[in-house]
């Protein structure tokens, strides 16, 4: 194994995962929602933002729509 490698001659390639990178957004969530996902994340060993993203992705893949019960 060489001690040094010259990477300047290596052909450049685009990152194949660049299209799948997460987009940072600012959203307002209820404190109870954040607390729920934070406690769930501790149980599952995942960061809570990743857990929220996984849940929302599951909603997208299953075409789940929110259900609202408006009471007066």
PDB file of N, CA, C and O in Angstrom:
ATOM      1  N   UNK A   1       0.840  -1.170   0.000  1.00  0.00           N
ATOM      2  CA  UNK A   1       0.000   0.000   0.000  1.00  0.00           C
ATOM      3  C   UNK A   1       0.891   1.241   0.000  1.00  0.00           C
ATOM      4  O   UNK A   1       1.854   1.310   0.755  1.00  0.00           O
ATOM      5  N   UNK A   2       0.552   2.207  -0.850  1.00  0.00           N
ATOM      6  CA  UNK A   2       1.343   3.439  -0.925  1.00  0.00           C
ATOM      7  C   UNK A   2       1.073   4.310   0.293  1.00  0.00           C
ATOM      8  O   UNK A   2      -0.003   4.258   0.887  1.00  0.00           O
ATOM      9  N   UNK A   3       2.065   5.121   0.629  1.00  0.00           N
ATOM     10  CA  UNK A   3       1.867   6.054   1.733  1.00  0.00           C
ATOM     11  C   UNK A   3       1.034   7.245   1.285  1.00  0.00           C
ATOM     12  O   UNK A   3       0.311   7.830   2.082  1.00  0.00           O
ATOM     13  N   UNK A   4       1.131   7.597  -0.008  1.00  0.00           N
ATOM     14  CA  UNK A   4       0.359   8.720  -0.547  1.00  0.00           C
ATOM     15  C   UNK A   4      -0.206   8.338  -1.895  1.00  0.00           C
ATOM     16  O   UNK A   4       0.408   7.609  -2.664  1.00  0.00           O
ATOM     17  N   UNK A   5      -1.388   8.842  -2.182  1.00  0.00           N
ATOM     18  CA  UNK A   5      -2.027   8.623  -3.473  1.00  0.00           C
ATOM     19  C   UNK A   5      -2.291   9.968  -4.117  1.00  0.00           C
ATOM     20  O   UNK A   5      -2.676  10.924  -3.454  1.00  0.00           O
ATOM     21  N   UNK A   6      -2.083  10.035  -5.445  1.00  0.00           N
ATOM     22  CA  UNK A   6      -2.345  11.266  -6.191  1.00  0.00           C
ATOM     23  C   UNK A   6      -3.744  11.164  -6.789  1.00  0.00           C
ATOM     24  O   UNK A   6      -3.970  10.493  -7.789  1.00  0.00           O
ATOM     25  N   UNK A   7      -4.701  11.811  -6.143  1.00  0.00           N
ATOM     26  CA  UNK A   7      -6.093  11.743  -6.586  1.00  0.00           C
ATOM     27  C   UNK A   7      -6.438  12.803  -7.636  1.00  0.00           C
ATOM     28  O   UNK A   7      -7.540  12.810  -8.162  1.00  0.00           O
ATOM     29  N   UNK A   8      -5.487  13.668  -7.959  1.00  0.00           N
ATOM     30  CA  UNK A   8      -5.764  14.724  -8.936  1.00  0.00           C
ATOM     31  C   UNK A   8      -5.970  14.156 -10.339  1.00  0.00           C
ATOM     32  O   UNK A   8      -6.605  14.770 -11.179  1.00  0.00           O
ATOM     33  N   UNK A   9      -5.450  12.959 -10.605  1.00  0.00           N
ATOM     34  CA  UNK A   9      -5.588  12.348 -11.930  1.00  0.00           C
ATOM     35  C   UNK A   9      -6.831  11.460 -12.026  1.00  0.00           C
ATOM     36  O   UNK A   9      -7.147  10.937 -13.081  1.00  0.00           O
ATOM     37  N   UNK A  10      -7.492  11.306 -10.942  1.00  0.00           N
ATOM     38  CA  UNK A  10      -8.673  10.450 -10.903  1.00  0.00           C
ATOM     39  C   UNK A  10      -9.847  11.151 -11.594  1.00  0.00           C
ATOM     40  O   UNK A  10     -10.082  12.339 -11.374  1.00  0.00           O
ATOM     41  N   UNK A  11     -10.585  10.440 -12.455  1.00  0.00           N
ATOM     42  CA  UNK A  11     -11.716  11.090 -13.123  1.00  0.00           C
ATOM     43  C   UNK A  11     -12.811  11.447 -12.111  1.00  0.00           C
ATOM     44  O   UNK A  11     -13.078  10.697 -11.182  1.00  0.00           O
ATOM     45  N   UNK A  12     -13.422  12.612 -12.317  1.00  0.00           N
ATOM     46  CA  UNK A  12     -14.465  13.074 -11.396  1.00  0.00           C
ATOM     47  C   UNK A  12     -15.810  12.493 -11.819  1.00  0.00           C
ATOM     48  O   UNK A  12     -16.116  12.375 -13.001  1.00  0.00           O
ATOM     49  N   UNK A  13     -16.598  12.140 -10.832  1.00  0.00           N
ATOM     50  CA  UNK A  13     -17.944  11.629 -11.075  1.00  0.00           C
ATOM     51  C   UNK A  13     -18.906  12.387 -10.192  1.00  0.00           C
ATOM     52  O   UNK A  13     -18.575  12.805  -9.095  1.00  0.00           O
ATOM     53  N   UNK A  14     -20.136  12.542 -10.699  1.00  0.00           N
ATOM     54  CA  UNK A  14     -21.165  13.184  -9.896  1.00  0.00           C
ATOM     55  C   UNK A  14     -21.586  12.244  -8.774  1.00  0.00           C
ATOM     56  O   UNK A  14     -21.557  11.026  -8.925  1.00  0.00           O
ATOM     57  N   UNK A  15     -21.992  12.836  -7.678  1.00  0.00           N
ATOM     58  CA  UNK A  15     -22.467  12.060  -6.547  1.00  0.00           C
ATOM     59  C   UNK A  15     -23.806  11.419  -6.924  1.00  0.00           C
ATOM     60  O   UNK A  15     -24.790  12.119  -7.167  1.00  0.00           O
ATOM     61  N   UNK A  16     -23.903  10.082  -6.970  1.00  0.00           N
ATOM     62  CA  UNK A  16     -25.160   9.438  -7.363  1.00  0.00           C
ATOM     63  C   UNK A  16     -26.261   9.608  -6.321  1.00  0.00           C
ATOM     64  O   UNK A  16     -27.428   9.415  -6.613  1.00  0.00           O
ATOM     65  N   UNK A  17     -25.904  10.005  -5.118  1.00  0.00           N
ATOM     66  CA  UNK A  17     -26.887  10.176  -4.057  1.00  0.00           C
ATOM     67  C   UNK A  17     -27.323  11.627  -3.882  1.00  0.00           C
ATOM     68  O   UNK A  17     -28.161  11.917  -3.038  1.00  0.00           O
ATOM     69  N   UNK A  18     -26.771  12.538  -4.681  1.00  0.00           N
ATOM     70  CA  UNK A  18     -27.066  13.957  -4.512  1.00  0.00           C
ATOM     71  C   UNK A  18     -28.550  14.259  -4.687  1.00  0.00           C
ATOM     72  O   UNK A  18     -29.093  15.121  -4.003  1.00  0.00           O
ATOM     73  N   UNK A  19     -29.223  13.547  -5.574  1.00  0.00           N
ATOM     74  CA  UNK A  19     -30.647  13.792  -5.798  1.00  0.00           C
ATOM     75  C   UNK A  19     -31.485  13.332  -4.611  1.00  0.00           C
ATOM     76  O   UNK A  19     -32.619  13.768  -4.442  1.00  0.00           O
ATOM     77  N   UNK A  20     -30.941  12.465  -3.779  1.00  0.00           N
ATOM     78  CA  UNK A  20     -31.700  11.915  -2.665  1.00  0.00           C
ATOM     79  C   UNK A  20     -31.362  12.574  -1.325  1.00  0.00           C
ATOM     80  O   UNK A  20     -31.794  12.109  -0.285  1.00  0.00           O
ATOM     81  N   UNK A  21     -30.586  13.635  -1.353  1.00  0.00           N
ATOM     82  CA  UNK A  21     -30.227  14.310  -0.112  1.00  0.00           C
ATOM     83  C   UNK A  21     -31.453  14.970   0.504  1.00  0.00           C
ATOM     84  O   UNK A  21     -32.377  15.379  -0.197  1.00  0.00           O
ATOM     85  N   UNK A  22     -31.463  15.069   1.811  1.00  0.00           N
ATOM     86  CA  UNK A  22     -32.576  15.716   2.492  1.00  0.00           C
ATOM     87  C   UNK A  22     -32.504  17.220   2.293  1.00  0.00           C
ATOM     88  O   UNK A  22     -31.434  17.810   2.289  1.00  0.00           O
ATOM     89  N   UNK A  23     -33.673  17.810   2.161  1.00  0.00           N
ATOM     90  CA  UNK A  23     -33.771  19.253   1.997  1.00  0.00           C
ATOM     91  C   UNK A  23     -34.111  19.875   3.349  1.00  0.00           C
ATOM     92  O   UNK A  23     -35.110  19.492   3.966  1.00  0.00           O
ATOM     93  N   UNK A  24     -33.295  20.788   3.827  1.00  0.00           N
ATOM     94  CA  UNK A  24     -33.616  21.405   5.111  1.00  0.00           C
ATOM     95  C   UNK A  24     -34.810  22.345   4.973  1.00  0.00           C
ATOM     96  O   UNK A  24     -34.865  23.168   4.052  1.00  0.00           O
ATOM     97  N   UNK A  25     -35.780  22.185   5.858  1.00  0.00           N
ATOM     98  CA  UNK A  25     -36.964  23.051   5.875  1.00  0.00           C
ATOM     99  C   UNK A  25     -37.260  23.450   7.315  1.00  0.00           C
ATOM    100  O   UNK A  25     -36.832  22.785   8.259  1.00  0.00           O
ATOM    101  N   UNK A  26     -37.978  24.523   7.466  1.00  0.00           N
ATOM    102  CA  UNK A  26     -38.411  24.964   8.779  1.00  0.00           C
ATOM    103  C   UNK A  26     -39.907  24.746   8.871  1.00  0.00           C
ATOM    104  O   UNK A  26     -40.658  25.250   8.039  1.00  0.00           O
ATOM    105  N   UNK A  27     -40.332  23.953   9.850  1.00  0.00           N
ATOM    106  CA  UNK A  27     -41.759  23.736  10.061  1.00  0.00           C
ATOM    107  C   UNK A  27     -42.065  23.942  11.538  1.00  0.00           C
ATOM    108  O   UNK A  27     -41.188  23.811  12.390  1.00  0.00           O
ATOM    109  N   UNK A  28     -43.293  24.258  11.812  1.00  0.00           N
ATOM    110  CA  UNK A  28     -43.728  24.445  13.198  1.00  0.00           C
ATOM    111  C   UNK A  28     -44.510  23.217  13.613  1.00  0.00           C
ATOM    112  O   UNK A  28     -45.502  22.853  12.990  1.00  0.00           O
ATOM    113  N   UNK A  29     -44.026  22.555  14.652  1.00  0.00           N
ATOM    114  CA  UNK A  29     -44.682  21.362  15.167  1.00  0.00           C
ATOM    115  C   UNK A  29     -45.098  21.621  16.606  1.00  0.00           C
ATOM    116  O   UNK A  29     -44.425  22.349  17.331  1.00  0.00           O
ATOM    117  N   UNK A  30     -46.189  20.994  16.998  1.00  0.00           N
ATOM    118  CA  UNK A  30     -46.624  21.111  18.381  1.00  0.00           C
ATOM    119  C   UNK A  30     -45.603  20.489  19.319  1.00  0.00           C
ATOM    120  O   UNK A  30     -44.925  19.519  18.969  1.00  0.00           O
ATOM    121  N   UNK A  31     -45.516  21.048  20.512  1.00  0.00           N
ATOM    122  CA  UNK A  31     -44.551  20.555  21.487  1.00  0.00           C
ATOM    123  C   UNK A  31     -44.825  19.090  21.825  1.00  0.00           C
ATOM    124  O   UNK A  31     -43.895  18.298  21.994  1.00  0.00           O
ATOM    125  N   UNK A  32     -46.119  18.727  21.877  1.00  0.00           N
ATOM    126  CA  UNK A  32     -46.472  17.343  22.178  1.00  0.00           C
ATOM    127  C   UNK A  32     -46.028  16.390  21.082  1.00  0.00           C
ATOM    128  O   UNK A  32     -45.605  15.264  21.343  1.00  0.00           O
ATOM    129  N   UNK A  33     -46.060  16.858  19.829  1.00  0.00           N
ATOM    130  CA  UNK A  33     -45.623  16.034  18.700  1.00  0.00           C
ATOM    131  C   UNK A  33     -44.120  15.797  18.777  1.00  0.00           C
ATOM    132  O   UNK A  33     -43.641  14.667  18.630  1.00  0.00           O
ATOM    133  N   UNK A  34     -43.373  16.849  19.030  1.00  0.00           N
ATOM    134  CA  UNK A  34     -41.918  16.738  19.133  1.00  0.00           C
ATOM    135  C   UNK A  34     -41.548  15.835  20.310  1.00  0.00           C
ATOM    136  O   UNK A  34     -40.687  14.948  20.176  1.00  0.00           O
ATOM    137  N   UNK A  35     -42.218  16.019  21.446  1.00  0.00           N
ATOM    138  CA  UNK A  35     -41.936  15.184  22.619  1.00  0.00           C
ATOM    139  C   UNK A  35     -42.228  13.715  22.326  1.00  0.00           C
ATOM    140  O   UNK A  35     -41.472  12.833  22.741  1.00  0.00           O
ATOM    141  N   UNK A  36     -43.323  13.449  21.617  1.00  0.00           N
ATOM    142  CA  UNK A  36     -43.678  12.068  21.277  1.00  0.00           C
ATOM    143  C   UNK A  36     -42.582  11.423  20.430  1.00  0.00           C
ATOM    144  O   UNK A  36     -42.125  10.318  20.731  1.00  0.00           O
ATOM    145  N   UNK A  37     -42.145  12.119  19.374  1.00  0.00           N
ATOM    146  CA  UNK A  37     -41.124  11.553  18.489  1.00  0.00           C
ATOM    147  C   UNK A  37     -39.761  11.473  19.183  1.00  0.00           C
ATOM    148  O   UNK A  37     -38.986  10.561  18.907  1.00  0.00           O
ATOM    149  N   UNK A  38     -39.467  12.390  20.095  1.00  0.00           N
ATOM    150  CA  UNK A  38     -38.212  12.310  20.837  1.00  0.00           C
ATOM    151  C   UNK A  38     -38.196  11.088  21.755  1.00  0.00           C
ATOM    152  O   UNK A  38     -37.193  10.384  21.843  1.00  0.00           O
ATOM    153  N   UNK A  39     -39.321  10.826  22.435  1.00  0.00           N
ATOM    154  CA  UNK A  39     -39.359   9.655  23.318  1.00  0.00           C
ATOM    155  C   UNK A  39     -39.323   8.368  22.498  1.00  0.00           C
ATOM    156  O   UNK A  39     -38.658   7.400  22.880  1.00  0.00           O
ATOM    157  N   UNK A  40     -40.015   8.357  21.365  1.00  0.00           N
ATOM    158  CA  UNK A  40     -39.999   7.202  20.490  1.00  0.00           C
ATOM    159  C   UNK A  40     -38.605   6.971  19.912  1.00  0.00           C
ATOM    160  O   UNK A  40     -38.159   5.836  19.764  1.00  0.00           O
ATOM    161  N   UNK A  41     -37.902   8.054  19.629  1.00  0.00           N
ATOM    162  CA  UNK A  41     -36.559   7.933  19.052  1.00  0.00           C
ATOM    163  C   UNK A  41     -35.589   7.307  20.054  1.00  0.00           C
ATOM    164  O   UNK A  41     -34.690   6.565  19.667  1.00  0.00           O
ATOM    165  N   UNK A  42     -35.774   7.590  21.332  1.00  0.00           N
ATOM    166  CA  UNK A  42     -34.910   6.981  22.353  1.00  0.00           C
ATOM    167  C   UNK A  42     -35.139   5.477  22.418  1.00  0.00           C
ATOM    168  O   UNK A  42     -34.196   4.704  22.566  1.00  0.00           O
ATOM    169  N   UNK A  43     -36.408   5.069  22.287  1.00  0.00           N
ATOM    170  CA  UNK A  43     -36.724   3.632  22.293  1.00  0.00           C
ATOM    171  C   UNK A  43     -36.114   2.923  21.087  1.00  0.00           C
ATOM    172  O   UNK A  43     -35.626   1.805  21.200  1.00  0.00           O
ATOM    173  N   UNK A  44     -36.167   3.586  19.936  1.00  0.00           N
ATOM    174  CA  UNK A  44     -35.748   2.957  18.686  1.00  0.00           C
ATOM    175  C   UNK A  44     -34.280   3.188  18.356  1.00  0.00           C
ATOM    176  O   UNK A  44     -33.735   2.559  17.460  1.00  0.00           O
ATOM    177  N   UNK A  45     -33.638   4.116  19.047  1.00  0.00           N
ATOM    178  CA  UNK A  45     -32.225   4.384  18.793  1.00  0.00           C
ATOM    179  C   UNK A  45     -31.974   5.144  17.505  1.00  0.00           C
ATOM    180  O   UNK A  45     -30.938   4.960  16.870  1.00  0.00           O
ATOM    181  N   UNK A  46     -32.930   5.995  17.130  1.00  0.00           N
ATOM    182  CA  UNK A  46     -32.794   6.822  15.925  1.00  0.00           C
ATOM    183  C   UNK A  46     -32.934   8.287  16.319  1.00  0.00           C
ATOM    184  O   UNK A  46     -33.657   8.601  17.261  1.00  0.00           O
ATOM    185  N   UNK A  47     -32.290   9.193  15.582  1.00  0.00           N
ATOM    186  CA  UNK A  47     -32.546  10.612  15.827  1.00  0.00           C
ATOM    187  C   UNK A  47     -34.019  10.928  15.536  1.00  0.00           C
ATOM    188  O   UNK A  47     -34.611  10.384  14.607  1.00  0.00           O
ATOM    189  N   UNK A  48     -34.612  11.799  16.343  1.00  0.00           N
ATOM    190  CA  UNK A  48     -36.040  12.056  16.195  1.00  0.00           C
ATOM    191  C   UNK A  48     -36.396  12.680  14.846  1.00  0.00           C
ATOM    192  O   UNK A  48     -37.456  12.405  14.299  1.00  0.00           O
ATOM    193  N   UNK A  49     -35.505  13.496  14.274  1.00  0.00           N
ATOM    194  CA  UNK A  49     -35.797  14.075  12.963  1.00  0.00           C
ATOM    195  C   UNK A  49     -35.815  12.997  11.889  1.00  0.00           C
ATOM    196  O   UNK A  49     -36.639  13.039  10.977  1.00  0.00           O
ATOM    197  N   UNK A  50     -34.934  12.017  11.997  1.00  0.00           N
ATOM    198  CA  UNK A  50     -34.938  10.898  11.054  1.00  0.00           C
ATOM    199  C   UNK A  50     -36.216  10.085  11.199  1.00  0.00           C
ATOM    200  O   UNK A  50     -36.786   9.626  10.218  1.00  0.00           O
ATOM    201  N   UNK A  51     -36.659   9.916  12.441  1.00  0.00           N
ATOM    202  CA  UNK A  51     -37.886   9.168  12.695  1.00  0.00           C
ATOM    203  C   UNK A  51     -39.098   9.880  12.098  1.00  0.00           C
ATOM    204  O   UNK A  51     -39.959   9.242  11.474  1.00  0.00           O
ATOM    205  N   UNK A  52     -39.164  11.193  12.256  1.00  0.00           N
ATOM    206  CA  UNK A  52     -40.253  11.962  11.647  1.00  0.00           C
ATOM    207  C   UNK A  52     -40.195  11.830  10.135  1.00  0.00           C
ATOM    208  O   UNK A  52     -41.220  11.634   9.466  1.00  0.00           O
ATOM    209  N   UNK A  53     -38.997  11.899   9.555  1.00  0.00           N
ATOM    210  CA  UNK A  53     -38.843  11.760   8.111  1.00  0.00           C
ATOM    211  C   UNK A  53     -39.289  10.378   7.635  1.00  0.00           C
ATOM    212  O   UNK A  53     -39.978  10.256   6.628  1.00  0.00           O
ATOM    213  N   UNK A  54     -38.920   9.337   8.379  1.00  0.00           N
ATOM    214  CA  UNK A  54     -39.337   7.980   8.014  1.00  0.00           C
ATOM    215  C   UNK A  54     -40.855   7.832   8.073  1.00  0.00           C
ATOM    216  O   UNK A  54     -41.463   7.197   7.207  1.00  0.00           O
ATOM    217  N   UNK A  55     -41.470   8.418   9.092  1.00  0.00           N
ATOM    218  CA  UNK A  55     -42.924   8.345   9.212  1.00  0.00           C
ATOM    219  C   UNK A  55     -43.601   9.075   8.046  1.00  0.00           C
ATOM    220  O   UNK A  55     -44.539   8.560   7.439  1.00  0.00           O
ATOM    221  N   UNK A  56     -43.119  10.256   7.735  1.00  0.00           N
ATOM    222  CA  UNK A  56     -43.707  11.016   6.627  1.00  0.00           C
ATOM    223  C   UNK A  56     -43.479  10.312   5.288  1.00  0.00           C
ATOM    224  O   UNK A  56     -44.350  10.309   4.421  1.00  0.00           O
ATOM    225  N   UNK A  57     -42.320   9.687   5.118  1.00  0.00           N
ATOM    226  CA  UNK A  57     -42.054   8.937   3.890  1.00  0.00           C
ATOM    227  C   UNK A  57     -43.028   7.764   3.770  1.00  0.00           C
ATOM    228  O   UNK A  57     -43.538   7.464   2.698  1.00  0.00           O
ATOM    229  N   UNK A  58     -43.303   7.084   4.897  1.00  0.00           N
ATOM    230  CA  UNK A  58     -44.269   5.996   4.895  1.00  0.00           C
ATOM    231  C   UNK A  58     -45.650   6.511   4.481  1.00  0.00           C
ATOM    232  O   UNK A  58     -46.373   5.840   3.734  1.00  0.00           O
ATOM    233  N   UNK A  59     -46.003   7.696   4.956  1.00  0.00           N
ATOM    234  CA  UNK A  59     -47.285   8.303   4.552  1.00  0.00           C
ATOM    235  C   UNK A  59     -47.319   8.542   3.043  1.00  0.00           C
ATOM    236  O   UNK A  59     -48.338   8.308   2.394  1.00  0.00           O
ATOM    237  N   UNK A  60     -46.221   8.999   2.494  1.00  0.00           N
ATOM    238  CA  UNK A  60     -46.146   9.254   1.048  1.00  0.00           C
ATOM    239  C   UNK A  60     -46.277   7.944   0.274  1.00  0.00           C
ATOM    240  O   UNK A  60     -47.050   7.850  -0.684  1.00  0.00           O
ATOM    241  N   UNK A  61     -45.546   6.918   0.689  1.00  0.00           N
ATOM    242  CA  UNK A  61     -45.546   5.648  -0.040  1.00  0.00           C
ATOM    243  C   UNK A  61     -46.887   4.927   0.033  1.00  0.00           C
ATOM    244  O   UNK A  61     -47.263   4.224  -0.903  1.00  0.00           O
ATOM    245  N   UNK A  62     -47.601   5.101   1.143  1.00  0.00           N
ATOM    246  CA  UNK A  62     -48.899   4.426   1.298  1.00  0.00           C
ATOM    247  C   UNK A  62     -50.067   5.343   0.946  1.00  0.00           C
ATOM    248  O   UNK A  62     -51.216   4.954   1.111  1.00  0.00           O
ATOM    249  N   UNK A  63     -49.760   6.550   0.497  1.00  0.00           N
ATOM    250  CA  UNK A  63     -50.783   7.538   0.114  1.00  0.00           C
ATOM    251  C   UNK A  63     -51.746   7.821   1.268  1.00  0.00           C
ATOM    252  O   UNK A  63     -52.935   8.027   1.062  1.00  0.00           O
ATOM    253  N   UNK A  64     -51.216   7.801   2.477  1.00  0.00           N
ATOM    254  CA  UNK A  64     -52.031   8.080   3.657  1.00  0.00           C
ATOM    255  C   UNK A  64     -52.348   9.561   3.710  1.00  0.00           C
ATOM    256  O   UNK A  64     -51.480  10.402   3.508  1.00  0.00           O
ATOM    257  N   UNK A  65     -53.596   9.869   3.964  1.00  0.00           N
ATOM    258  CA  UNK A  65     -54.018  11.262   4.056  1.00  0.00           C
ATOM    259  C   UNK A  65     -54.461  11.545   5.486  1.00  0.00           C
ATOM    260  O   UNK A  65     -54.979  10.659   6.166  1.00  0.00           O
ATOM    261  N   UNK A  66     -54.264  12.778   5.935  1.00  0.00           N
ATOM    262  CA  UNK A  66     -54.656  13.096   7.311  1.00  0.00           C
ATOM    263  C   UNK A  66     -56.180  13.041   7.481  1.00  0.00           C
ATOM    264  O   UNK A  66     -56.932  13.349   6.559  1.00  0.00           O
ATOM    265  N   UNK A  67     -56.598  12.619   8.663  1.00  0.00           N
ATOM    266  CA  UNK A  67     -58.022  12.596   8.997  1.00  0.00           C
ATOM    267  C   UNK A  67     -58.249  13.637  10.090  1.00  0.00           C
ATOM    268  O   UNK A  67     -57.546  13.662  11.092  1.00  0.00           O
ATOM    269  N   UNK A  68     -59.212  14.477   9.877  1.00  0.00           N
ATOM    270  CA  UNK A  68     -59.515  15.531  10.830  1.00  0.00           C
ATOM    271  C   UNK A  68     -60.923  15.333  11.365  1.00  0.00           C
ATOM    272  O   UNK A  68     -61.826  14.952  10.639  1.00  0.00           O
ATOM    273  N   UNK A  69     -61.080  15.598  12.643  1.00  0.00           N
ATOM    274  CA  UNK A  69     -62.387  15.539  13.250  1.00  0.00           C
ATOM    275  C   UNK A  69     -62.662  16.908  13.879  1.00  0.00           C
ATOM    276  O   UNK A  69     -62.241  17.180  14.991  1.00  0.00           O
ATOM    277  N   UNK A  70     -63.330  17.777  13.129  1.00  0.00           N
ATOM    278  CA  UNK A  70     -63.589  19.123  13.591  1.00  0.00           C
ATOM    279  C   UNK A  70     -64.844  19.126  14.458  1.00  0.00           C
ATOM    280  O   UNK A  70     -65.908  18.730  14.032  1.00  0.00           O
ATOM    281  N   UNK A  71     -64.720  19.498  15.687  1.00  0.00           N
ATOM    282  CA  UNK A  71     -65.864  19.563  16.567  1.00  0.00           C
ATOM    283  C   UNK A  71     -66.079  21.009  16.978  1.00  0.00           C
ATOM    284  O   UNK A  71     -65.143  21.806  17.060  1.00  0.00           O
ATOM    285  N   UNK A  72     -67.322  21.326  17.254  1.00  0.00           N
ATOM    286  CA  UNK A  72     -67.636  22.703  17.643  1.00  0.00           C
ATOM    287  C   UNK A  72     -67.931  22.802  19.104  1.00  0.00           C
ATOM    288  O   UNK A  72     -68.363  21.929  19.747  1.00  0.00           O
TER     289      UNK A  72
END
